[in-house]
């Protein structure tokens, strides 16, 4: 992962996501997930384009099971946008950059 993408864990989720002053797009992913690998470079680009307005972070569902379970994550990649500690929207599956940008724009 790059320095543009925040690593989110069960331990830092509350501080990094729920208490964040900026909206946070959380990517629930796993190393073995092909579609997750497909959207990783798109998320990198979006992290640069939305810097200062949005944080993008990733939760590895194999290493962190509590947070994904608490949000009912059953398929990956699942993207959840949090704003002021609340879920503002969810996308499941790999989506093109234009779709993800529209999803973000509609919620921040």
GROMACS .gro file of N, CA, C and O in nm:
model
  432
    1UNK      N    1   0.084  -0.119   0.000
    1UNK     CA    2   0.000   0.000   0.000
    1UNK      C    3   0.088   0.125   0.000
    1UNK      O    4   0.200   0.123   0.048
    2UNK      N    5   0.033   0.231  -0.050
    2UNK     CA    6   0.110   0.355  -0.060
    2UNK      C    7   0.085   0.444   0.060
    2UNK      O    8   0.002   0.415   0.146
    3UNK      N    9   0.155   0.555   0.061
    3UNK     CA   10   0.135   0.651   0.169
    3UNK      C   11   0.005   0.729   0.151
    3UNK      O   12  -0.036   0.802   0.241
    4UNK      N   13  -0.061   0.715   0.037
    4UNK     CA   14  -0.189   0.782   0.014
    4UNK      C   15  -0.305   0.705   0.075
    4UNK      O   16  -0.412   0.760   0.097
    5UNK      N   17  -0.286   0.576   0.098
    5UNK     CA   18  -0.391   0.488   0.148
    5UNK      C   19  -0.362   0.454   0.294
    5UNK      O   20  -0.254   0.408   0.328
    6UNK      N   21  -0.460   0.474   0.379
    6UNK     CA   22  -0.447   0.448   0.522
    6UNK      C   23  -0.475   0.302   0.550
    6UNK      O   24  -0.573   0.246   0.500
    7UNK      N   25  -0.389   0.238   0.630
    7UNK     CA   26  -0.413   0.102   0.674
    7UNK      C   27  -0.503   0.109   0.798
    7UNK      O   28  -0.467   0.170   0.898
    8UNK      N   29  -0.620   0.049   0.787
    8UNK     CA   30  -0.716   0.051   0.895
    8UNK      C   31  -0.728  -0.090   0.953
    8UNK      O   32  -0.735  -0.188   0.878
    9UNK      N   33  -0.729  -0.098   1.085
    9UNK     CA   34  -0.737  -0.226   1.154
    9UNK      C   35  -0.853  -0.224   1.253
    9UNK      O   36  -0.913  -0.118   1.278
   10UNK      N   37  -0.881  -0.339   1.312
   10UNK     CA   38  -0.981  -0.343   1.418
   10UNK      C   39  -0.942  -0.246   1.530
   10UNK      O   40  -1.028  -0.180   1.588
   11UNK      N   41  -0.812  -0.238   1.558
   11UNK     CA   42  -0.763  -0.156   1.670
   11UNK      C   43  -0.777  -0.006   1.646
   11UNK      O   44  -0.804   0.070   1.738
   12UNK      N   45  -0.757   0.040   1.521
   12UNK     CA   46  -0.758   0.185   1.497
   12UNK      C   47  -0.884   0.233   1.424
   12UNK      O   48  -0.894   0.350   1.390
   13UNK      N   49  -0.980   0.145   1.399
   13UNK     CA   50  -1.098   0.181   1.320
   13UNK      C   51  -1.174   0.299   1.379
   13UNK      O   52  -1.209   0.392   1.308
   14UNK      N   53  -1.201   0.294   1.508
   14UNK     CA   54  -1.281   0.401   1.569
   14UNK      C   55  -1.213   0.537   1.551
   14UNK      O   56  -1.276   0.634   1.509
   15UNK      N   57  -1.084   0.542   1.581
   15UNK     CA   58  -1.011   0.669   1.572
   15UNK      C   59  -0.995   0.713   1.425
   15UNK      O   60  -1.017   0.829   1.392
   16UNK      N   61  -0.955   0.618   1.339
   16UNK     CA   62  -0.923   0.652   1.199
   16UNK      C   63  -1.047   0.679   1.114
   16UNK      O   64  -1.041   0.758   1.019
   17UNK      N   65  -1.159   0.616   1.146
   17UNK     CA   66  -1.277   0.627   1.061
   17UNK      C   67  -1.391   0.701   1.131
   17UNK      O   68  -1.438   0.804   1.084
   18UNK      N   69  -1.437   0.648   1.242
   18UNK     CA   70  -1.555   0.702   1.307
   18UNK      C   71  -1.532   0.842   1.364
   18UNK      O   72  -1.624   0.924   1.367
   19UNK      N   73  -1.409   0.871   1.407
   19UNK     CA   74  -1.379   1.003   1.464
   19UNK      C   75  -1.307   1.096   1.367
   19UNK      O   76  -1.267   1.205   1.404
   20UNK      N   77  -1.293   1.054   1.242
   20UNK     CA   78  -1.223   1.135   1.142
   20UNK      C   79  -1.299   1.264   1.112
   20UNK      O   80  -1.422   1.264   1.102
   21UNK      N   81  -1.225   1.373   1.098
   21UNK     CA   82  -1.287   1.500   1.060
   21UNK      C   83  -1.325   1.501   0.912
   21UNK      O   84  -1.416   1.573   0.872
   22UNK      N   85  -1.254   1.423   0.832
   22UNK     CA   86  -1.284   1.411   0.689
   22UNK      C   87  -1.366   1.285   0.664
   22UNK      O   88  -1.356   1.188   0.740
   23UNK      N   89  -1.445   1.283   0.558
   23UNK     CA   90  -1.511   1.157   0.519
   23UNK      C   91  -1.403   1.052   0.489
   23UNK      O   92  -1.293   1.085   0.446
   24UNK      N   93  -1.436   0.926   0.514
   24UNK     CA   94  -1.342   0.815   0.492
   24UNK      C   95  -1.409   0.709   0.406
   24UNK      O   96  -1.517   0.660   0.440
   25UNK      N   97  -1.344   0.675   0.295
   25UNK     CA   98  -1.388   0.565   0.211
   25UNK      C   99  -1.308   0.443   0.253
   25UNK      O  100  -1.185   0.442   0.242
   26UNK      N  101  -1.376   0.342   0.306
   26UNK     CA  102  -1.309   0.222   0.356
   26UNK      C  103  -1.328   0.108   0.255
   26UNK      O  104  -1.441   0.076   0.217
   27UNK      N  105  -1.217   0.051   0.213
   27UNK     CA  106  -1.216  -0.064   0.122
   27UNK      C  107  -1.192  -0.189   0.205
   27UNK      O  108  -1.085  -0.206   0.263
   28UNK      N  109  -1.293  -0.275   0.214
   28UNK     CA  110  -1.277  -0.405   0.279
   28UNK      C  111  -1.228  -0.501   0.171
   28UNK      O  112  -1.295  -0.522   0.071
   29UNK      N  113  -1.109  -0.559   0.191
   29UNK     CA  114  -1.041  -0.635   0.087
   29UNK      C  115  -0.965  -0.753   0.147
   29UNK      O  116  -0.956  -0.768   0.269
   30UNK      N  117  -0.907  -0.836   0.058
   30UNK     CA  118  -0.817  -0.945   0.099
   30UNK      C  119  -0.712  -0.963  -0.011
   30UNK      O  120  -0.737  -0.932  -0.127
   31UNK      N  121  -0.598  -1.014   0.029
   31UNK     CA  122  -0.485  -1.034  -0.062
   31UNK      C  123  -0.520  -1.126  -0.179
   31UNK      O  124  -0.476  -1.106  -0.291
   32UNK      N  125  -0.601  -1.227  -0.155
   32UNK     CA  126  -0.634  -1.327  -0.256
   32UNK      C  127  -0.746  -1.285  -0.351
   32UNK      O  128  -0.780  -1.356  -0.445
   33UNK      N  129  -0.805  -1.169  -0.328
   33UNK     CA  130  -0.923  -1.124  -0.402
   33UNK      C  131  -0.884  -1.053  -0.532
   33UNK      O  132  -0.827  -0.944  -0.528
   34UNK      N  133  -0.916  -1.114  -0.645
   34UNK     CA  134  -0.884  -1.056  -0.775
   34UNK      C  135  -0.947  -0.920  -0.799
   34UNK      O  136  -0.879  -0.825  -0.837
   35UNK      N  137  -1.078  -0.905  -0.779
   35UNK     CA  138  -1.141  -0.774  -0.798
   35UNK      C  139  -1.083  -0.667  -0.704
   35UNK      O  140  -1.076  -0.550  -0.740
   36UNK      N  141  -1.040  -0.708  -0.584
   36UNK     CA  142  -0.978  -0.613  -0.491
   36UNK      C  143  -0.848  -0.558  -0.551
   36UNK      O  144  -0.819  -0.439  -0.542
   37UNK      N  145  -0.771  -0.648  -0.610
   37UNK     CA  146  -0.645  -0.606  -0.675
   37UNK      C  147  -0.674  -0.516  -0.794
   37UNK      O  148  -0.599  -0.425  -0.824
   38UNK      N  149  -0.784  -0.542  -0.863
   38UNK     CA  150  -0.822  -0.463  -0.980
   38UNK      C  151  -0.852  -0.318  -0.943
   38UNK      O  152  -0.814  -0.226  -1.017
   39UNK      N  153  -0.921  -0.295  -0.831
   39UNK     CA  154  -0.956  -0.158  -0.796
   39UNK      C  155  -0.848  -0.086  -0.715
   39UNK      O  156  -0.857   0.035  -0.697
   40UNK      N  157  -0.747  -0.157  -0.669
   40UNK     CA  158  -0.642  -0.093  -0.587
   40UNK      C  159  -0.578   0.027  -0.656
   40UNK      O  160  -0.566   0.134  -0.595
   41UNK      N  161  -0.537   0.018  -0.785
   41UNK     CA  162  -0.478   0.136  -0.849
   41UNK      C  163  -0.578   0.250  -0.867
   41UNK      O  164  -0.541   0.368  -0.863
   42UNK      N  165  -0.705   0.217  -0.884
   42UNK     CA  166  -0.809   0.319  -0.896
   42UNK      C  167  -0.822   0.395  -0.764
   42UNK      O  168  -0.830   0.518  -0.762
   43UNK      N  169  -0.819   0.321  -0.654
   43UNK     CA  170  -0.828   0.385  -0.523
   43UNK      C  171  -0.706   0.473  -0.497
   43UNK      O  172  -0.716   0.579  -0.436
   44UNK      N  173  -0.589   0.428  -0.544
   44UNK     CA  174  -0.467   0.510  -0.533
   44UNK      C  175  -0.486   0.644  -0.603
   44UNK      O  176  -0.453   0.749  -0.549
   45UNK      N  177  -0.537   0.639  -0.725
   45UNK     CA  178  -0.560   0.762  -0.802
   45UNK      C  179  -0.659   0.852  -0.731
   45UNK      O  180  -0.638   0.973  -0.719
   46UNK      N  181  -0.770   0.793  -0.686
   46UNK     CA  182  -0.872   0.872  -0.617
   46UNK      C  183  -0.819   0.933  -0.488
   46UNK      O  184  -0.854   1.046  -0.454
   47UNK      N  185  -0.733   0.860  -0.417
   47UNK     CA  186  -0.675   0.912  -0.292
   47UNK      C  187  -0.596   1.040  -0.321
   47UNK      O  188  -0.604   1.136  -0.244
   48UNK      N  189  -0.524   1.042  -0.431
   48UNK     CA  190  -0.450   1.163  -0.469
   48UNK      C  191  -0.543   1.275  -0.512
   48UNK      O  192  -0.524   1.391  -0.472
   49UNK      N  193  -0.645   1.242  -0.589
   49UNK     CA  194  -0.737   1.343  -0.641
   49UNK      C  195  -0.825   1.405  -0.532
   49UNK      O  196  -0.863   1.521  -0.542
   50UNK      N  197  -0.857   1.328  -0.429
   50UNK     CA  198  -0.945   1.377  -0.322
   50UNK      C  199  -0.867   1.415  -0.195
   50UNK      O  200  -0.928   1.439  -0.091
   51UNK      N  201  -0.736   1.421  -0.204
   51UNK     CA  202  -0.653   1.455  -0.087
   51UNK      C  203  -0.701   1.587  -0.026
   51UNK      O  204  -0.730   1.683  -0.096
   52UNK      N  205  -0.716   1.586   0.106
   52UNK     CA  206  -0.763   1.705   0.177
   52UNK      C  207  -0.914   1.713   0.190
   52UNK      O  208  -0.966   1.791   0.268
   53UNK      N  209  -0.985   1.630   0.111
   53UNK     CA  210  -1.132   1.628   0.117
   53UNK      C  211  -1.187   1.493   0.161
   53UNK      O  212  -1.301   1.483   0.205
   54UNK      N  213  -1.105   1.388   0.144
   54UNK     CA  214  -1.149   1.251   0.171
   54UNK      C  215  -1.027   1.167   0.205
   54UNK      O  216  -0.920   1.185   0.145
   55UNK      N  217  -1.042   1.077   0.299
   55UNK     CA  218  -0.938   0.979   0.332
   55UNK      C  219  -0.983   0.845   0.273
   55UNK      O  220  -1.101   0.810   0.283
   56UNK      N  221  -0.890   0.774   0.213
   56UNK     CA  222  -0.920   0.638   0.166
   56UNK      C  223  -0.835   0.541   0.247
   56UNK      O  224  -0.714   0.560   0.260
   57UNK      N  225  -0.902   0.441   0.301
   57UNK     CA  226  -0.833   0.342   0.382
   57UNK      C  227  -0.877   0.202   0.345
   57UNK      O  228  -0.979   0.182   0.282
   58UNK      N  229  -0.794   0.105   0.387
   58UNK     CA  230  -0.821  -0.034   0.354
   58UNK      C  231  -0.818  -0.119   0.480
   58UNK      O  232  -0.731  -0.103   0.564
   59UNK      N  233  -0.917  -0.209   0.491
   59UNK     CA  234  -0.924  -0.306   0.600
   59UNK      C  235  -0.906  -0.445   0.539
   59UNK      O  236  -0.989  -0.488   0.458
   60UNK      N  237  -0.799  -0.514   0.576
   60UNK     CA  238  -0.778  -0.651   0.531
   60UNK      C  239  -0.870  -0.742   0.614
   60UNK      O  240  -0.853  -0.754   0.735
   61UNK      N  241  -0.968  -0.804   0.548
   61UNK     CA  242  -1.069  -0.882   0.621
   61UNK      C  243  -1.013  -1.013   0.677
   61UNK      O  244  -1.074  -1.071   0.768
   62UNK      N  245  -0.900  -1.059   0.626
   62UNK     CA  246  -0.839  -1.179   0.681
   62UNK      C  247  -0.767  -1.150   0.812
   62UNK      O  248  -0.763  -1.234   0.901
   63UNK      N  249  -0.708  -1.032   0.822
   63UNK     CA  250  -0.632  -0.993   0.942
   63UNK      C  251  -0.718  -0.923   1.046
   63UNK      O  252  -0.678  -0.914   1.163
   64UNK      N  253  -0.830  -0.868   1.005
   64UNK     CA  254  -0.918  -0.792   1.094
   64UNK      C  255  -1.060  -0.842   1.074
   64UNK      O  256  -1.122  -0.812   0.974
   65UNK      N  257  -1.111  -0.914   1.170
   65UNK     CA  258  -1.242  -0.977   1.153
   65UNK      C  259  -1.355  -0.906   1.227
   65UNK      O  260  -1.471  -0.918   1.190
   66UNK      N  261  -1.323  -0.830   1.330
   66UNK     CA  262  -1.426  -0.768   1.413
   66UNK      C  263  -1.503  -0.661   1.338
   66UNK      O  264  -1.626  -0.662   1.334
   67UNK      N  265  -1.431  -0.565   1.278
   67UNK     CA  266  -1.497  -0.454   1.208
   67UNK      C  267  -1.579  -0.504   1.089
   67UNK      O  268  -1.696  -0.469   1.076
   68UNK      N  269  -1.521  -0.586   1.001
   68UNK     CA  270  -1.604  -0.635   0.889
   68UNK      C  271  -1.730  -0.708   0.936
   68UNK      O  272  -1.838  -0.689   0.880
   69UNK      N  273  -1.718  -0.788   1.041
   69UNK     CA  274  -1.834  -0.860   1.092
   69UNK      C  275  -1.938  -0.763   1.147
   69UNK      O  276  -2.059  -0.782   1.128
   70UNK      N  277  -1.894  -0.656   1.211
   70UNK     CA  278  -1.988  -0.561   1.271
   70UNK      C  279  -2.069  -0.485   1.165
   70UNK      O  280  -2.179  -0.437   1.192
   71UNK      N  281  -2.014  -0.477   1.042
   71UNK     CA  282  -2.086  -0.410   0.933
   71UNK      C  283  -2.146  -0.510   0.834
   71UNK      O  284  -2.195  -0.470   0.728
   72UNK      N  285  -2.142  -0.638   0.868
   72UNK     CA  286  -2.206  -0.740   0.785
   72UNK      C  287  -2.140  -0.759   0.649
   72UNK      O  288  -2.208  -0.792   0.552
   73UNK      N  289  -2.009  -0.741   0.642
   73UNK     CA  290  -1.937  -0.758   0.515
   73UNK      C  291  -1.938  -0.905   0.478
   73UNK      O  292  -1.887  -0.989   0.551
   74UNK      N  293  -1.996  -0.937   0.363
   74UNK     CA  294  -2.004  -1.075   0.317
   74UNK      C  295  -1.935  -1.095   0.183
   74UNK      O  296  -1.903  -1.207   0.146
   75UNK      N  297  -1.916  -0.988   0.108
   75UNK     CA  298  -1.850  -0.995  -0.022
   75UNK      C  299  -1.742  -0.887  -0.025
   75UNK      O  300  -1.759  -0.780   0.033
   76UNK      N  301  -1.634  -0.917  -0.096
   76UNK     CA  302  -1.529  -0.817  -0.114
   76UNK      C  303  -1.496  -0.806  -0.262
   76UNK      O  304  -1.514  -0.904  -0.334
   77UNK      N  305  -1.454  -0.691  -0.306
   77UNK     CA  306  -1.440  -0.569  -0.227
   77UNK      C  307  -1.575  -0.507  -0.193
   77UNK      O  308  -1.667  -0.507  -0.274
   78UNK      N  309  -1.583  -0.456  -0.072
   78UNK     CA  310  -1.695  -0.372  -0.031
   78UNK      C  311  -1.637  -0.238   0.009
   78UNK      O  312  -1.542  -0.231   0.086
   79UNK      N  313  -1.692  -0.133  -0.048
   79UNK     CA  314  -1.649   0.003  -0.016
   79UNK      C  315  -1.760   0.070   0.063
   79UNK      O  316  -1.877   0.069   0.021
   80UNK      N  317  -1.725   0.127   0.178
   80UNK     CA  318  -1.822   0.199   0.261
   80UNK      C  319  -1.768   0.340   0.284
   80UNK      O  320  -1.653   0.357   0.322
   81UNK      N  321  -1.853   0.437   0.259
   81UNK     CA  322  -1.815   0.575   0.284
   81UNK      C  323  -1.874   0.622   0.417
   81UNK      O  324  -1.995   0.615   0.437
   82UNK      N  325  -1.785   0.663   0.507
   82UNK     CA  326  -1.824   0.711   0.639
   82UNK      C  327  -1.807   0.861   0.645
   82UNK      O  328  -1.707   0.915   0.596
   83UNK      N  329  -1.905   0.928   0.705
   83UNK     CA  330  -1.899   1.072   0.724
   83UNK      C  331  -1.958   1.102   0.861
   83UNK      O  332  -2.069   1.057   0.891
   84UNK      N  333  -1.882   1.172   0.942
   84UNK     CA  334  -1.925   1.204   1.079
   84UNK      C  335  -1.963   1.077   1.156
   84UNK      O  336  -2.058   1.076   1.232
   85UNK      N  337  -1.888   0.969   1.133
   85UNK     CA  338  -1.910   0.845   1.206
   85UNK      C  339  -2.024   0.760   1.155
   85UNK      O  340  -2.051   0.653   1.211
   86UNK      N  341  -2.091   0.803   1.050
   86UNK     CA  342  -2.205   0.728   0.995
   86UNK      C  343  -2.175   0.675   0.856
   86UNK      O  344  -2.104   0.740   0.779
   87UNK      N  345  -2.234   0.561   0.822
   87UNK     CA  346  -2.222   0.506   0.687
   87UNK      C  347  -2.313   0.588   0.595
   87UNK      O  348  -2.433   0.595   0.615
   88UNK      N  349  -2.253   0.649   0.495
   88UNK     CA  350  -2.329   0.732   0.399
   88UNK      C  351  -2.363   0.655   0.272
   88UNK      O  352  -2.450   0.696   0.197
   89UNK      N  353  -2.289   0.547   0.246
   89UNK     CA  354  -2.314   0.469   0.125
   89UNK      C  355  -2.224   0.347   0.118
   89UNK      O  356  -2.118   0.344   0.180
   90UNK      N  357  -2.268   0.247   0.043
   90UNK     CA  358  -2.194   0.122   0.028
   90UNK      C  359  -2.196   0.080  -0.118
   90UNK      O  360  -2.299   0.090  -0.185
   91UNK      N  361  -2.083   0.033  -0.165
   91UNK     CA  362  -2.070  -0.024  -0.300
   91UNK      C  363  -2.006  -0.162  -0.284
   91UNK      O  364  -1.906  -0.174  -0.212
   92UNK      N  365  -2.060  -0.262  -0.349
   92UNK     CA  366  -2.004  -0.395  -0.344
   92UNK      C  367  -1.957  -0.433  -0.484
   92UNK      O  368  -2.031  -0.419  -0.581
   93UNK      N  369  -1.833  -0.481  -0.492
   93UNK     CA  370  -1.777  -0.525  -0.620
   93UNK      C  371  -1.686  -0.420  -0.681
   93UNK      O  372  -1.684  -0.305  -0.639
   94UNK      N  373  -1.610  -0.464  -0.779
   94UNK     CA  374  -1.519  -0.374  -0.850
   94UNK      C  375  -1.600  -0.284  -0.943
   94UNK      O  376  -1.688  -0.331  -1.014
   95UNK      N  377  -1.571  -0.157  -0.938
   95UNK     CA  378  -1.641  -0.059  -1.020
   95UNK      C  379  -1.538   0.027  -1.092
   95UNK      O  380  -1.428   0.049  -1.042
   96UNK      N  381  -1.574   0.085  -1.207
   96UNK     CA  382  -1.481   0.173  -1.278
   96UNK      C  383  -1.459   0.303  -1.200
   96UNK      O  384  -1.541   0.341  -1.115
   97UNK      N  385  -1.351   0.369  -1.231
   97UNK     CA  386  -1.315   0.493  -1.162
   97UNK      C  387  -1.426   0.597  -1.169
   97UNK      O  388  -1.458   0.662  -1.069
   98UNK      N  389  -1.487   0.613  -1.284
   98UNK     CA  390  -1.593   0.714  -1.300
   98UNK      C  391  -1.710   0.685  -1.207
   98UNK      O  392  -1.769   0.777  -1.149
   99UNK      N  393  -1.744   0.559  -1.190
   99UNK     CA  394  -1.854   0.520  -1.101
   99UNK      C  395  -1.817   0.552  -0.955
   99UNK      O  396  -1.899   0.605  -0.881
  100UNK      N  397  -1.694   0.518  -0.916
  100UNK     CA  398  -1.651   0.543  -0.778
  100UNK      C  399  -1.643   0.692  -0.750
  100UNK      O  400  -1.681   0.737  -0.642
  101UNK      N  401  -1.596   0.770  -0.846
  101UNK     CA  402  -1.589   0.915  -0.828
  101UNK      C  403  -1.730   0.973  -0.809
  101UNK      O  404  -1.752   1.059  -0.723
  102UNK      N  405  -1.825   0.927  -0.888
  102UNK     CA  406  -1.964   0.974  -0.874
  102UNK      C  407  -2.022   0.932  -0.739
  102UNK      O  408  -2.093   1.010  -0.675
  103UNK      N  409  -1.991   0.810  -0.694
  103UNK     CA  410  -2.035   0.763  -0.563
  103UNK      C  411  -1.981   0.852  -0.453
  103UNK      O  412  -2.055   0.894  -0.363
  104UNK      N  413  -1.853   0.887  -0.462
  104UNK     CA  414  -1.790   0.975  -0.362
  104UNK      C  415  -1.851   1.115  -0.369
  104UNK      O  416  -1.890   1.172  -0.267
  105UNK      N  417  -1.856   1.172  -0.488
  105UNK     CA  418  -1.905   1.309  -0.505
  105UNK      C  419  -2.047   1.327  -0.450
  105UNK      O  420  -2.080   1.432  -0.394
  106UNK      N  421  -2.129   1.227  -0.465
  106UNK     CA  422  -2.268   1.236  -0.418
  106UNK      C  423  -2.279   1.234  -0.266
  106UNK      O  424  -2.382   1.272  -0.212
  107UNK      N  425  -2.168   1.195  -0.199
  107UNK     CA  426  -2.177   1.177  -0.054
  107UNK      C  427  -2.086   1.267   0.028
  107UNK      O  428  -2.098   1.273   0.148
  108UNK      N  429  -1.994   1.336  -0.038
  108UNK     CA  430  -1.910   1.428   0.039
  108UNK      C  431  -1.947   1.570   0.006
  108UNK      O  432  -1.937   1.660   0.078
   0.00000   0.00000   0.00000
